[in-house]
Amino acid sequence: MKSLTELVRPNIQRLTPYSCARDEFRGRKASVFLDANENPYNAPLNRYPDPLQEQLKQELAQAKGVPAEYMFLGNGSDEAIDLVYRVFCEPGKDNVVAIAPTYGMYEVCANINDVEYRSVMLDKNFQLDASRLLSATDEHTKVIWLCSPNNPTGNCLQRSEVERVLREFPGIVVIDEAYSDFSHERPFRADLPLYPNLIVLNTMSKAWASAAIRLGMAFASPDIIGLMNKVKYPYNVNLLTQQKASDMLRQKGKLHEWLTTILNERTHLMPAVAELPLALQVYPTDANFFLVRVADADRLYHYLVERGIVVRNRNRVALCQGCLRITVGTPQENCELLAALRQYKA
Ligand SMILES: *Cc1c(COP(=O)(O)O)cnc(C)c1O
């Protein structure tokens, strides 16, 4: 791996970050806070929240098995994705390499930051070829984007290929594990000590059923986390989100109950869809959604919308021609979907 100093943008390396009022007093005891121009009334909403979310990180450390110093928290994973560009990629000069098809935000954030985005197609089984991916990199490639289980394909990337990328690429490798709770594969966040160039993304938006609170996580070496903290907005995770996330973490039983129900539903829904004459192919998945290939995806998509059922049309995504992406819902929702699909006349 190149040194972090070689990888980080020079202006970020030199940056003196904003120092907030609470940073300066940190660690000492006080009861009269006249330092931040806050209104003394309306507690607890009157106070700025903890900029580094220390308490929530301690709780997440327990839940995730990742030490708090290896953790960045943001306004959804989307904030972490954008920060990776702003920390490492010089606009108009550096580039990133990503698998395709994959989650759309990696490319949108590249475009916003004026960073060249190179995509390397997965094979027809949606698998990664490390050699082909690495051969798309050059001396200006700062970041490789991987997603496993991958969105929209649903499958985990083959571990040996991912490990090869981690070993052989001298820059930053991001593995987005937004769906890892639905999979039986060992998550890469457990391997952080082995790979100083690894950033793993997690979110409370999927298995934790809390997309509305916007809490995303990045796990990486304390040095990388330090760079992300230097660039983020000082109070990027608001108090209500920090409290709500904490509440959710205390309901671990709920998580397991939801996971069991969703995975059980998936086990019934996928073969039921596969049996329908309209299904040309149902792809295996490690996530809470799956792809189905049909003869006329646009027509089926609009048919379902007419019936008040919204799925994701991936017909115009490379390698996903003819595919709809279906999220596993409640038993009732899945029944409605199946009933509608059974009445569809091809
Ligand atoms: C849904 C999803 C996310 C979640 O993003 P948030 O901003 O945390 O809601 C991240 N990555 C992938 C691949 C996703 O599908």
Tab-separated table of C-alpha atoms and ligand atoms in Angstrom:
chain	number	residue	atom	x	y	z
A	1	MET	CA	0.000	0.000	0.000
A	2	LYS	CA	1.097	3.571	-0.681
A	3	SER	CA	1.409	5.700	2.451
A	4	LEU	CA	-1.698	7.641	3.459
A	5	THR	CA	0.258	10.849	2.873
A	6	GLU	CA	0.684	9.810	-0.779
A	7	LEU	CA	-3.004	8.959	-1.110
A	8	VAL	CA	-4.670	11.902	0.609
A	9	ARG	CA	-5.262	15.189	-1.249
A	10	PRO	CA	-2.521	17.691	-0.362
A	11	ASN	CA	-5.046	20.391	0.682
A	12	ILE	CA	-6.699	17.935	3.093
A	13	GLN	CA	-3.337	16.866	4.480
A	14	ARG	CA	-2.592	20.560	5.197
A	15	LEU	CA	-6.104	21.442	6.409
A	16	THR	CA	-6.669	22.855	9.871
A	17	PRO	CA	-10.162	21.594	10.682
A	18	TYR	CA	-12.890	23.716	12.273
A	19	SER	CA	-12.542	23.635	16.011
A	20	CYS	CA	-15.890	23.676	17.768
A	21	ALA	CA	-16.511	25.177	21.190
A	22	ARG	CA	-16.935	21.766	22.808
A	23	ASP	CA	-13.654	20.476	21.302
A	24	GLU	CA	-11.700	23.099	23.179
A	25	PHE	CA	-13.103	22.300	26.593
A	26	ARG	CA	-13.257	18.503	26.122
A	27	GLY	CA	-12.363	16.295	29.018
A	28	ARG	CA	-12.803	18.801	31.817
A	29	LYS	CA	-15.770	19.077	34.167
A	30	ALA	CA	-18.178	21.983	33.695
A	31	SER	CA	-21.792	22.807	34.399
A	32	VAL	CA	-22.132	26.342	33.027
A	33	PHE	CA	-21.895	26.381	29.244
A	34	LEU	CA	-21.495	29.909	27.909
A	35	ASP	CA	-19.127	29.018	25.089
A	36	ALA	CA	-21.257	28.219	22.038
A	37	ASN	CA	-23.863	30.985	21.849
A	38	GLU	CA	-26.577	28.429	22.541
A	39	ASN	CA	-29.920	29.398	24.028
A	40	PRO	CA	-29.901	28.231	27.676
A	41	TYR	CA	-33.569	27.135	27.426
A	42	ASN	CA	-35.276	24.179	25.738
A	43	ALA	CA	-32.935	21.403	26.923
A	44	PRO	CA	-31.778	19.046	25.530
A	45	LEU	CA	-32.381	20.408	22.034
A	46	ASN	CA	-30.607	23.688	22.792
A	47	ARG	CA	-27.132	22.101	22.938
A	48	TYR	CA	-24.960	21.149	19.972
A	49	PRO	CA	-24.659	17.365	19.776
A	50	ASP	CA	-21.413	15.450	20.358
A	51	PRO	CA	-19.453	16.000	17.116
A	52	LEU	CA	-17.769	12.591	17.408
A	53	GLN	CA	-20.803	10.664	18.753
A	54	GLU	CA	-18.670	8.920	21.390
A	55	GLN	CA	-21.458	7.221	23.320
A	56	LEU	CA	-23.184	5.858	20.237
A	57	LYS	CA	-19.835	4.619	18.909
A	58	GLN	CA	-19.269	2.664	22.154
A	59	GLU	CA	-22.637	0.981	21.685
A	60	LEU	CA	-21.979	0.281	18.022
A	61	ALA	CA	-18.564	-1.130	18.919
A	62	GLN	CA	-20.394	-3.785	20.945
A	63	ALA	CA	-22.918	-4.515	18.211
A	64	LYS	CA	-20.413	-4.624	15.348
A	65	GLY	CA	-17.282	-5.980	17.011
A	66	VAL	CA	-15.301	-2.983	15.724
A	67	PRO	CA	-13.454	-0.671	18.166
A	68	ALA	CA	-14.819	2.889	18.389
A	69	GLU	CA	-11.516	4.389	17.076
A	70	TYR	CA	-12.080	2.483	13.811
A	71	MET	CA	-15.489	4.092	13.310
A	72	PHE	CA	-16.839	7.103	11.432
A	73	LEU	CA	-20.553	7.955	11.677
A	74	GLY	CA	-22.334	10.014	9.061
A	75	ASN	CA	-25.638	11.247	7.684
A	76	GLY	CA	-26.265	7.909	5.938
A	77	SER	CA	-23.569	5.915	4.132
A	78	ASP	CA	-23.984	8.494	1.432
A	79	GLU	CA	-22.019	10.985	3.538
A	80	ALA	CA	-19.158	8.511	3.938
A	81	ILE	CA	-19.151	7.838	0.173
A	82	ASP	CA	-18.868	11.557	-0.595
A	83	LEU	CA	-16.150	12.041	2.047
A	84	VAL	CA	-13.993	9.304	0.512
A	85	TYR	CA	-13.863	11.412	-2.666
A	86	ARG	CA	-13.258	14.659	-0.828
A	87	VAL	CA	-10.437	13.177	1.264
A	88	PHE	CA	-8.580	11.180	-1.407
A	89	CYS	CA	-9.477	12.294	-4.944
A	90	GLU	CA	-8.079	15.407	-6.595
A	91	PRO	CA	-10.799	16.718	-8.969
A	92	GLY	CA	-9.848	16.576	-12.643
A	93	LYS	CA	-6.771	14.450	-11.921
A	94	ASP	CA	-7.429	11.308	-9.875
A	95	ASN	CA	-9.789	8.466	-10.799
A	96	VAL	CA	-11.626	5.606	-9.114
A	97	VAL	CA	-12.468	2.099	-10.354
A	98	ALA	CA	-15.723	0.321	-9.502
A	99	ILE	CA	-17.551	-2.867	-10.336
A	100	ALA	CA	-20.619	-2.627	-12.591
A	101	PRO	CA	-23.493	-2.947	-12.083
A	102	THR	CA	-23.490	-1.578	-8.550
A	103	TYR	CA	-24.974	1.066	-6.230
A	104	GLY	CA	-25.468	4.346	-8.106
A	105	MET	CA	-24.128	6.752	-5.479
A	106	TYR	CA	-20.452	5.889	-6.115
A	107	GLU	CA	-20.757	7.272	-9.648
A	108	VAL	CA	-22.984	10.257	-8.732
A	109	CYS	CA	-20.500	11.356	-6.045
A	110	ALA	CA	-17.605	10.910	-8.505
A	111	ASN	CA	-19.388	13.205	-10.951
A	112	ILE	CA	-20.211	15.790	-8.273
A	113	ASN	CA	-16.554	15.828	-7.224
A	114	ASP	CA	-15.302	15.886	-10.845
A	115	VAL	CA	-13.452	12.587	-10.437
A	116	GLU	CA	-13.162	10.131	-13.326
A	117	TYR	CA	-15.239	6.983	-12.659
A	118	ARG	CA	-14.092	3.794	-14.398
A	119	SER	CA	-16.435	0.815	-14.284
A	120	VAL	CA	-15.436	-2.785	-14.848
A	121	MET	CA	-18.273	-5.152	-15.687
A	122	LEU	CA	-18.842	-8.186	-13.476
A	123	ASP	CA	-19.107	-11.512	-15.329
A	124	LYS	CA	-22.437	-13.087	-16.299
A	125	ASN	CA	-22.738	-14.658	-12.831
A	126	PHE	CA	-22.226	-11.154	-11.375
A	127	GLN	CA	-18.782	-12.183	-10.119
A	128	LEU	CA	-15.612	-10.155	-9.795
A	129	ASP	CA	-12.428	-10.840	-11.763
A	130	ALA	CA	-9.662	-9.210	-9.689
A	131	SER	CA	-7.197	-9.132	-12.611
A	132	ARG	CA	-9.592	-7.276	-14.895
A	133	LEU	CA	-10.457	-4.817	-12.138
A	134	LEU	CA	-6.801	-4.172	-11.288
A	135	SER	CA	-5.876	-3.712	-14.933
A	136	ALA	CA	-8.312	-0.767	-15.117
A	137	THR	CA	-6.277	1.079	-12.446
A	138	ASP	CA	-3.324	3.390	-13.055
A	139	GLU	CA	-1.084	5.652	-10.951
A	140	HIS	CA	-3.967	8.133	-10.521
A	141	THR	CA	-6.437	5.546	-9.187
A	142	LYS	CA	-7.022	6.375	-5.537
A	143	VAL	CA	-10.044	4.234	-4.713
A	144	ILE	CA	-11.656	0.924	-5.729
A	145	TRP	CA	-15.395	0.544	-4.974
A	146	LEU	CA	-16.771	-2.914	-4.169
A	147	CYS	CA	-20.181	-3.802	-2.785
A	148	SER	CA	-20.915	-7.195	-1.226
A	149	PRO	CA	-23.687	-8.343	-1.123
A	150	ASN	CA	-23.902	-6.221	-4.238
A	151	ASN	CA	-26.797	-3.955	-5.163
A	152	PRO	CA	-28.675	-4.535	-7.509
A	153	THR	CA	-27.466	-8.105	-8.131
A	154	GLY	CA	-27.870	-9.370	-4.524
A	155	ASN	CA	-24.889	-11.743	-4.497
A	156	CYS	CA	-21.711	-11.656	-2.413
A	157	LEU	CA	-18.502	-11.147	-4.361
A	158	GLN	CA	-16.155	-14.123	-4.285
A	159	ARG	CA	-13.957	-13.714	-1.222
A	160	SER	CA	-10.666	-14.821	-2.804
A	161	GLU	CA	-11.032	-12.209	-5.577
A	162	VAL	CA	-11.845	-9.445	-3.092
A	163	GLU	CA	-8.835	-10.445	-1.001
A	164	ARG	CA	-6.622	-10.277	-4.066
A	165	VAL	CA	-7.804	-6.721	-4.736
A	166	LEU	CA	-7.113	-5.814	-1.086
A	167	ARG	CA	-3.598	-7.273	-1.258
A	168	GLU	CA	-2.565	-5.990	-4.674
A	169	PHE	CA	-4.144	-2.541	-5.013
A	170	PRO	CA	-1.890	0.127	-3.459
A	171	GLY	CA	-4.757	2.590	-2.826
A	172	ILE	CA	-7.987	2.604	-0.823
A	173	VAL	CA	-10.480	-0.273	-1.230
A	174	VAL	CA	-14.051	0.425	-0.096
A	175	ILE	CA	-16.327	-2.564	0.523
A	176	ASP	CA	-19.939	-1.530	1.003
A	177	GLU	CA	-21.563	-4.083	3.333
A	178	ALA	CA	-24.971	-2.392	3.597
A	179	TYR	CA	-26.608	-5.844	3.302
A	180	SER	CA	-24.133	-8.017	5.247
A	181	ASP	CA	-26.647	-8.746	8.041
A	182	PHE	CA	-28.761	-10.692	5.529
A	183	SER	CA	-25.811	-12.860	4.467
A	184	HIS	CA	-24.035	-15.785	6.091
A	185	GLU	CA	-20.662	-14.736	4.659
A	186	ARG	CA	-18.155	-13.427	7.188
A	187	PRO	CA	-18.187	-9.618	6.927
A	188	PHE	CA	-14.976	-7.880	5.861
A	189	ARG	CA	-15.229	-5.502	8.816
A	190	ALA	CA	-13.825	-8.429	10.845
A	191	ASP	CA	-10.636	-8.222	8.723
A	192	LEU	CA	-9.876	-4.531	9.249
A	193	PRO	CA	-6.639	-5.233	11.193
A	194	LEU	CA	-5.297	-7.181	8.181
A	195	TYR	CA	-5.832	-4.428	5.604
A	196	PRO	CA	-4.736	-0.848	6.359
A	197	ASN	CA	-6.216	0.270	2.997
A	198	LEU	CA	-9.717	-1.101	3.691
A	199	ILE	CA	-12.830	0.996	4.361
A	200	VAL	CA	-16.024	-0.973	5.121
A	201	LEU	CA	-19.413	0.749	4.904
A	202	ASN	CA	-22.444	-0.209	7.031
A	203	THR	CA	-25.801	1.463	7.541
A	204	MET	CA	-28.823	1.427	9.829
A	205	SER	CA	-31.031	1.800	6.735
A	206	LYS	CA	-31.560	-1.882	5.844
A	207	ALA	CA	-31.401	-4.709	8.420
A	208	TRP	CA	-31.808	-2.207	11.290
A	209	ALA	CA	-34.962	-0.853	9.635
A	210	SER	CA	-34.061	2.793	10.290
A	211	ALA	CA	-33.556	4.464	6.903
A	212	ALA	CA	-35.438	7.537	8.139
A	213	ILE	CA	-32.894	8.473	10.840
A	214	ARG	CA	-29.961	8.576	8.352
A	215	LEU	CA	-27.132	6.832	10.135
A	216	GLY	CA	-24.278	5.377	8.112
A	217	MET	CA	-20.953	3.978	9.279
A	218	ALA	CA	-17.469	3.672	7.857
A	219	PHE	CA	-14.996	1.311	9.517
A	220	ALA	CA	-11.287	1.815	8.802
A	221	SER	CA	-7.889	2.381	10.410
A	222	PRO	CA	-7.846	5.229	12.970
A	223	ASP	CA	-5.678	7.230	10.531
A	224	ILE	CA	-8.311	7.039	7.772
A	225	ILE	CA	-11.088	7.773	10.286
A	226	GLY	CA	-9.107	10.830	11.436
A	227	LEU	CA	-9.039	12.167	7.868
A	228	MET	CA	-12.786	11.678	7.438
A	229	ASN	CA	-13.481	13.425	10.751
A	230	LYS	CA	-11.258	16.323	9.676
A	231	VAL	CA	-13.360	16.934	6.538
A	232	LYS	CA	-16.912	16.196	7.750
A	233	TYR	CA	-19.324	18.898	8.928
A	234	PRO	CA	-18.690	19.386	12.661
A	235	TYR	CA	-22.183	18.285	13.792
A	236	ASN	CA	-22.978	15.859	10.988
A	237	VAL	CA	-25.136	13.465	13.056
A	238	ASN	CA	-27.902	15.249	14.949
A	239	LEU	CA	-28.938	14.491	18.534
A	240	LEU	CA	-32.279	12.880	17.618
A	241	THR	CA	-30.508	10.441	15.295
A	242	GLN	CA	-27.853	9.597	17.879
A	243	GLN	CA	-30.547	8.915	20.507
A	244	LYS	CA	-32.800	6.939	18.174
A	245	ALA	CA	-29.883	4.823	16.935
A	246	SER	CA	-29.017	4.068	20.556
A	247	ASP	CA	-32.618	3.023	21.243
A	248	MET	CA	-32.557	0.698	18.235
A	249	LEU	CA	-29.296	-0.927	19.328
A	250	ARG	CA	-30.899	-1.786	22.646
A	251	GLN	CA	-33.565	-3.781	20.776
A	252	LYS	CA	-31.279	-6.424	19.364
A	253	GLY	CA	-34.068	-8.982	19.633
A	254	LYS	CA	-36.090	-6.985	17.129
A	255	LEU	CA	-33.258	-7.111	14.605
A	256	HIS	CA	-33.083	-10.891	14.839
A	257	GLU	CA	-36.846	-11.242	14.646
A	258	TRP	CA	-36.972	-9.072	11.509
A	259	LEU	CA	-34.042	-10.881	9.908
A	260	THR	CA	-35.629	-14.272	10.542
A	261	THR	CA	-38.979	-13.184	9.108
A	262	ILE	CA	-37.453	-11.518	6.047
A	263	LEU	CA	-35.130	-14.432	5.250
A	264	ASN	CA	-37.987	-16.883	5.732
A	265	GLU	CA	-40.205	-14.830	3.407
A	266	ARG	CA	-37.387	-14.705	0.866
A	267	THR	CA	-37.159	-18.511	0.979
A	268	HIS	CA	-40.821	-18.767	-0.005
A	269	LEU	CA	-41.117	-15.800	-2.345
A	270	MET	CA	-38.194	-16.552	-4.657
A	271	PRO	CA	-39.235	-20.074	-5.729
A	272	ALA	CA	-42.852	-18.894	-6.042
A	273	VAL	CA	-41.735	-16.157	-8.453
A	274	ALA	CA	-39.396	-18.562	-10.265
A	275	GLU	CA	-42.325	-20.899	-10.924
A	276	LEU	CA	-44.344	-18.236	-12.738
A	277	PRO	CA	-44.336	-18.430	-16.555
A	278	LEU	CA	-43.229	-14.766	-16.701
A	279	ALA	CA	-39.961	-15.459	-14.840
A	280	LEU	CA	-37.146	-16.290	-17.241
A	281	GLN	CA	-34.594	-16.319	-14.428
A	282	VAL	CA	-34.458	-15.611	-10.701
A	283	TYR	CA	-30.925	-14.838	-9.519
A	284	PRO	CA	-29.525	-16.150	-6.224
A	285	THR	CA	-29.168	-13.523	-3.500
A	286	ASP	CA	-27.530	-12.841	-0.130
A	287	ALA	CA	-29.625	-9.731	0.530
A	288	ASN	CA	-33.226	-8.687	1.267
A	289	PHE	CA	-33.964	-8.322	-2.448
A	290	PHE	CA	-33.491	-10.321	-5.638
A	291	LEU	CA	-33.409	-9.839	-9.385
A	292	VAL	CA	-35.879	-11.512	-11.705
A	293	ARG	CA	-35.417	-11.491	-15.473
A	294	VAL	CA	-38.593	-11.281	-17.560
A	295	ALA	CA	-39.428	-10.863	-21.267
A	296	ASP	CA	-40.667	-7.265	-21.023
A	297	ALA	CA	-39.485	-5.622	-17.806
A	298	ASP	CA	-40.904	-2.169	-18.630
A	299	ARG	CA	-44.368	-3.601	-19.283
A	300	LEU	CA	-44.395	-5.697	-16.108
A	301	TYR	CA	-43.087	-2.759	-14.104
A	302	HIS	CA	-45.951	-0.519	-15.290
A	303	TYR	CA	-48.486	-3.282	-14.779
A	304	LEU	CA	-47.408	-3.564	-11.133
A	305	VAL	CA	-47.438	0.222	-10.649
A	306	GLU	CA	-51.043	0.248	-11.941
A	307	ARG	CA	-51.835	-2.131	-9.089
A	308	GLY	CA	-50.091	0.055	-6.534
A	309	ILE	CA	-47.019	-2.167	-6.263
A	310	VAL	CA	-43.644	-0.535	-6.809
A	311	VAL	CA	-40.539	-2.577	-7.578
A	312	ARG	CA	-37.259	-1.312	-9.042
A	313	ASN	CA	-36.900	-1.444	-12.819
A	314	ARG	CA	-33.262	-2.287	-13.626
A	315	ASN	CA	-33.959	-2.903	-17.340
A	316	ARG	CA	-31.581	-0.160	-18.452
A	317	VAL	CA	-28.682	-1.203	-16.199
A	318	ALA	CA	-25.767	-3.004	-17.889
A	319	LEU	CA	-25.959	-6.818	-17.367
A	320	CYS	CA	-29.467	-6.414	-15.877
A	321	GLN	CA	-31.458	-6.064	-19.119
A	322	GLY	CA	-34.960	-7.433	-18.556
A	323	CYS	CA	-34.548	-7.380	-14.771
A	324	LEU	CA	-36.755	-6.098	-11.998
A	325	ARG	CA	-35.317	-5.829	-8.483
A	326	ILE	CA	-37.797	-6.951	-5.867
A	327	THR	CA	-37.409	-6.132	-2.159
A	328	VAL	CA	-38.764	-8.752	0.254
A	329	GLY	CA	-41.646	-7.151	2.163
A	330	THR	CA	-44.053	-8.284	4.877
A	331	PRO	CA	-45.887	-11.599	4.331
A	332	GLN	CA	-48.971	-9.569	3.339
A	333	GLU	CA	-47.039	-7.438	0.827
A	334	ASN	CA	-45.348	-10.475	-0.690
A	335	CYS	CA	-48.758	-12.174	-1.074
A	336	GLU	CA	-50.130	-9.124	-2.887
A	337	LEU	CA	-47.130	-9.110	-5.187
A	338	LEU	CA	-47.524	-12.818	-5.997
A	339	ALA	CA	-51.262	-12.430	-6.594
A	340	ALA	CA	-50.617	-9.587	-9.033
A	341	LEU	CA	-47.862	-11.509	-10.813
A	342	ARG	CA	-50.134	-14.545	-11.180
A	343	GLN	CA	-52.764	-12.416	-12.906
A	344	TYR	CA	-50.278	-10.904	-15.361
A	345	LYS	CA	-50.887	-11.834	-18.982
A	346	ALA	CA	-47.642	-11.938	-20.903
B	1	LIG	C1	-29.268	1.193	0.640
B	1	LIG	C2	-27.790	1.215	0.441
B	1	LIG	C3	-26.987	2.020	1.229
B	1	LIG	C4	-27.575	2.851	2.322
B	1	LIG	O1	-27.274	4.166	2.217
B	1	LIG	P1	-27.703	5.133	3.430
B	1	LIG	O2	-27.236	6.455	2.926
B	1	LIG	O3	-26.943	4.658	4.633
B	1	LIG	O4	-29.172	5.015	3.601
B	1	LIG	C5	-25.613	1.974	1.055
B	1	LIG	N1	-25.055	1.176	0.117
B	1	LIG	C6	-25.802	0.381	-0.652
B	1	LIG	C7	-25.154	-0.509	-1.624
B	1	LIG	C8	-27.191	0.392	-0.537
B	1	LIG	O5	-27.927	-0.391	-1.332
